[in-house]
mmCIF file of C-alpha atoms in Angstrom:
data_model
loop_
_atom_site.group_PDB
_atom_site.id
_atom_site.type_symbol
_atom_site.label_atom_id
_atom_site.label_comp_id
_atom_site.label_asym_id
_atom_site.label_seq_id
_atom_site.Cartn_x
_atom_site.Cartn_y
_atom_site.Cartn_z
ATOM 1 C CA MET Z 1 -23.449 132.557 367.704
ATOM 2 C CA ALA Z 2 -24.466 136.202 367.975
ATOM 3 C CA GLN Z 3 -24.588 137.807 371.394
ATOM 4 C CA ASN Z 4 -26.099 141.121 372.251
ATOM 5 C CA ASN Z 5 -24.108 143.379 374.508
ATOM 6 C CA SER Z 6 -24.722 146.807 375.993
ATOM 7 C CA SER Z 7 -23.154 148.632 373.026
ATOM 8 C CA GLY Z 8 -25.608 147.094 370.566
ATOM 9 C CA ASP Z 9 -22.929 144.981 368.824
ATOM 10 C CA THR Z 10 -24.467 141.788 367.462
ATOM 11 C CA GLY Z 11 -21.300 139.738 367.082
ATOM 12 C CA THR Z 12 -19.946 141.170 363.849
ATOM 13 C CA SER Z 13 -16.467 140.136 362.848
ATOM 14 C CA PRO Z 14 -13.502 142.306 363.870
ATOM 15 C CA ALA Z 15 -12.987 143.408 360.277
ATOM 16 C CA THR Z 16 -16.396 145.013 360.061
ATOM 17 C CA ARG Z 17 -16.230 146.907 363.349
ATOM 18 C CA ALA Z 18 -15.497 150.604 363.123
ATOM 19 C CA GLY Z 19 -11.913 151.485 363.972
ATOM 20 C CA SER Z 20 -10.608 147.931 363.534
ATOM 21 C CA THR Z 21 -7.145 147.486 361.993
ATOM 22 C CA THR Z 22 -7.271 143.723 361.429
ATOM 23 C CA THR Z 23 -5.566 142.869 358.146
ATOM 24 C CA LEU Z 24 -7.527 140.508 355.946
ATOM 25 C CA ASN Z 25 -6.261 138.379 353.115
ATOM 26 C CA GLU Z 26 -8.074 138.175 349.794
ATOM 27 C CA ASP Z 27 -10.755 135.721 350.920
ATOM 28 C CA GLY Z 28 -11.748 137.874 353.892
ATOM 29 C CA THR Z 29 -10.137 135.902 356.721
ATOM 30 C CA ALA Z 30 -7.378 136.915 359.074
ATOM 31 C CA GLY Z 31 -4.195 134.874 358.808
ATOM 32 C CA LYS Z 32 -1.895 133.396 356.213
ATOM 33 C CA THR Z 33 -1.735 129.972 354.606
ATOM 34 C CA THR Z 34 1.518 128.625 353.226
ATOM 35 C CA ILE Z 35 1.866 125.473 351.162
ATOM 36 C CA ALA Z 36 5.168 123.598 351.209
ATOM 37 C CA SER Z 37 6.791 122.847 347.883
ATOM 38 C CA SER Z 38 6.850 119.147 348.811
ATOM 39 C CA VAL Z 39 3.042 119.196 348.927
ATOM 40 C CA VAL Z 40 2.806 120.705 345.449
ATOM 41 C CA GLN Z 41 5.446 118.228 344.281
ATOM 42 C CA LYS Z 42 3.419 115.233 345.496
ATOM 43 C CA VAL Z 43 0.157 116.533 344.061
ATOM 44 C CA ALA Z 44 1.785 117.155 340.666
ATOM 45 C CA GLY Z 45 3.453 113.724 340.666
ATOM 46 C CA ILE Z 46 0.228 111.888 341.468
ATOM 47 C CA ALA Z 47 -1.683 113.904 338.850
ATOM 48 C CA ALA Z 48 0.931 113.120 336.188
ATOM 49 C CA ARG Z 49 0.929 109.393 336.960
ATOM 50 C CA ASP Z 50 -2.875 109.298 336.634
ATOM 51 C CA VAL Z 51 -2.652 110.008 332.893
ATOM 52 C CA SER Z 52 -2.931 107.061 330.550
ATOM 53 C CA GLY Z 53 0.300 106.559 328.609
ATOM 54 C CA VAL Z 54 2.596 107.629 331.453
ATOM 55 C CA TYR Z 55 4.720 104.690 332.556
ATOM 56 C CA ALA Z 56 6.836 106.442 335.187
ATOM 57 C CA LEU Z 57 8.306 109.753 336.257
ATOM 58 C CA GLY Z 58 12.007 110.497 336.441
ATOM 59 C CA GLY Z 59 15.076 109.624 334.444
ATOM 60 C CA GLY Z 60 16.896 106.338 334.744
ATOM 61 C CA VAL Z 61 19.076 107.480 337.649
ATOM 62 C CA SER Z 62 16.256 109.071 339.642
ATOM 63 C CA ARG Z 63 14.071 105.979 339.136
ATOM 64 C CA ALA Z 64 16.910 103.768 340.388
ATOM 65 C CA PHE Z 65 17.406 105.932 343.476
ATOM 66 C CA GLY Z 66 13.644 105.982 343.989
ATOM 67 C CA ALA Z 67 13.514 102.185 343.940
ATOM 68 C CA ILE Z 68 16.302 102.051 346.528
ATOM 69 C CA ARG Z 69 14.653 104.772 348.649
ATOM 70 C CA GLU Z 70 11.354 102.838 348.734
ATOM 71 C CA ARG Z 71 13.122 99.844 350.285
ATOM 72 C CA ILE Z 72 14.535 101.856 353.181
ATOM 73 C CA PRO Z 73 12.054 101.994 356.085
ATOM 74 C CA GLY Z 74 10.968 105.508 356.990
ATOM 75 C CA SER Z 75 12.439 107.144 353.908
ATOM 76 C CA GLY Z 76 9.095 107.730 352.213
ATOM 77 C CA THR Z 77 8.101 106.857 348.686
ATOM 78 C CA ALA Z 78 9.293 107.915 345.277
ATOM 79 C CA THR Z 79 6.129 109.988 344.773
ATOM 80 C CA THR Z 80 8.188 113.054 343.942
ATOM 81 C CA SER Z 81 10.784 111.366 341.735
ATOM 82 C CA GLY Z 82 10.992 113.211 338.435
ATOM 83 C CA VAL Z 83 9.028 116.195 339.736
ATOM 84 C CA SER Z 84 10.468 119.562 340.673
ATOM 85 C CA VAL Z 85 8.496 122.672 341.548
ATOM 86 C CA GLU Z 86 8.934 126.328 342.341
ATOM 87 C CA VAL Z 87 6.282 127.679 344.676
ATOM 88 C CA GLY Z 88 5.567 131.321 345.402
ATOM 89 C CA GLU Z 89 2.830 132.912 347.477
ATOM 90 C CA LYS Z 90 0.198 132.634 344.748
ATOM 91 C CA GLN Z 91 1.813 130.759 341.858
ATOM 92 C CA ALA Z 92 3.658 127.535 341.112
ATOM 93 C CA ALA Z 93 5.754 126.191 338.230
ATOM 94 C CA VAL Z 94 6.222 122.460 337.658
ATOM 95 C CA ASP Z 95 8.942 120.510 335.802
ATOM 96 C CA LEU Z 96 8.349 116.830 335.025
ATOM 97 C CA ASP Z 97 10.606 114.070 333.678
ATOM 98 C CA VAL Z 98 8.319 111.487 332.064
ATOM 99 C CA VAL Z 99 8.687 107.974 330.687
ATOM 100 C CA VAL Z 100 5.940 107.272 328.135
ATOM 101 C CA GLU Z 101 4.482 103.879 327.199
ATOM 102 C CA TYR Z 102 5.502 102.662 323.745
ATOM 103 C CA GLY Z 103 2.682 103.234 321.262
ATOM 104 C CA ALA Z 104 1.218 106.240 323.065
ATOM 105 C CA ARG Z 105 1.302 109.482 321.102
ATOM 106 C CA ILE Z 106 3.802 111.612 323.037
ATOM 107 C CA VAL Z 107 2.208 114.933 322.113
ATOM 108 C CA ASP Z 108 -1.204 113.775 323.360
ATOM 109 C CA VAL Z 109 0.241 112.305 326.566
ATOM 110 C CA ALA Z 110 2.149 115.537 327.288
ATOM 111 C CA ARG Z 111 -0.975 117.630 326.652
ATOM 112 C CA ALA Z 112 -3.055 115.406 328.962
ATOM 113 C CA VAL Z 113 -0.362 115.452 331.673
ATOM 114 C CA ARG Z 114 -0.099 119.242 331.495
ATOM 115 C CA ARG Z 115 -3.881 119.679 331.686
ATOM 116 C CA ASN Z 116 -4.274 117.195 334.575
ATOM 117 C CA VAL Z 117 -1.385 118.644 336.588
ATOM 118 C CA ILE Z 118 -2.630 122.224 336.184
ATOM 119 C CA THR Z 119 -6.220 121.333 337.071
ATOM 120 C CA THR Z 120 -5.326 119.138 340.043
ATOM 121 C CA VAL Z 121 -2.701 121.441 341.580
ATOM 122 C CA GLU Z 122 -4.958 124.490 341.213
ATOM 123 C CA GLU Z 123 -7.976 122.670 342.679
ATOM 124 C CA ILE Z 124 -6.132 121.172 345.646
ATOM 125 C CA THR Z 125 -3.746 124.003 346.543
ATOM 126 C CA GLY Z 126 -5.454 127.107 345.173
ATOM 127 C CA LEU Z 127 -2.167 128.175 343.579
ATOM 128 C CA GLU Z 128 -2.111 129.381 339.986
ATOM 129 C CA VAL Z 129 0.069 127.065 337.894
ATOM 130 C CA ILE Z 130 1.915 129.314 335.468
ATOM 131 C CA GLU Z 131 3.775 126.570 333.585
ATOM 132 C CA VAL Z 132 4.286 122.823 333.374
ATOM 133 C CA ASN Z 133 7.464 121.820 331.541
ATOM 134 C CA ILE Z 134 7.619 118.199 330.435
ATOM 135 C CA ALA Z 135 10.772 116.336 329.393
ATOM 136 C CA VAL Z 136 10.151 112.903 327.879
ATOM 137 C CA ASN Z 137 13.290 110.968 328.792
ATOM 138 C CA ASP Z 138 12.433 107.448 327.723
ATOM 139 C CA ILE Z 139 9.908 105.133 326.126
ATOM 140 C CA HIS Z 140 8.837 102.034 328.044
ATOM 141 C CA VAL Z 141 8.699 98.902 325.909
ATOM 142 C CA PRO Z 142 6.827 95.981 327.557
ATOM 143 C CA GLU Z 143 9.489 93.522 326.392
ATOM 144 C CA ASP Z 144 11.972 95.334 328.650
ATOM 145 C CA ASP Z 145 10.106 93.937 331.660
ATOM 146 C CA GLU Z 146 10.439 90.329 330.588
ATOM 147 C CA VAL Z 147 13.329 88.520 332.142
ATOM 148 C CA GLU Z 148 15.423 87.026 329.408
ATOM 149 C CA GLU Z 149 16.888 83.658 330.083
ATOM 150 C CA THR Z 150 20.553 83.872 329.444
ATOM 151 C CA SER Z 151 22.562 80.810 328.749
ATOM 152 C CA THR Z 152 25.605 80.412 330.855
ATOM 153 C CA ARG Z 153 28.897 79.342 329.401
ATOM 154 C CA VAL Z 154 29.657 77.139 332.358
ATOM 155 C CA GLU Z 155 27.381 74.438 333.727
#
């Protein structure tokens, strides 16, 4: 709301007043925004899981620890399992460990994951994603989920 005062100032921002020394960031506002690496990690993990053909993130050990962590109240979820990031002031780099569904073309899945992670992280955080490294650690075969009935030697 603009107010007139005796000096003729009509409520202009401090940055436009003569003699002002207010430092502005690139979008013209005073102040600084920082984004925690855990935020970028979660965004990247969710974006990677959204791609068709991705079964899970993380290697066998990290998935096992993630399953245990999810059962402990208050410990959070395994959203960031298999995701590591480096975050600077304006850029981020993402490393992903991916388990791909059997039958999916790995090259196409990796390309789609990379594209979705870059787009989503840049849209949500405003950081420039300079690289997304993807390591495919395993293939998920649906038969692995079926519980095999094992015969016991002793009845």
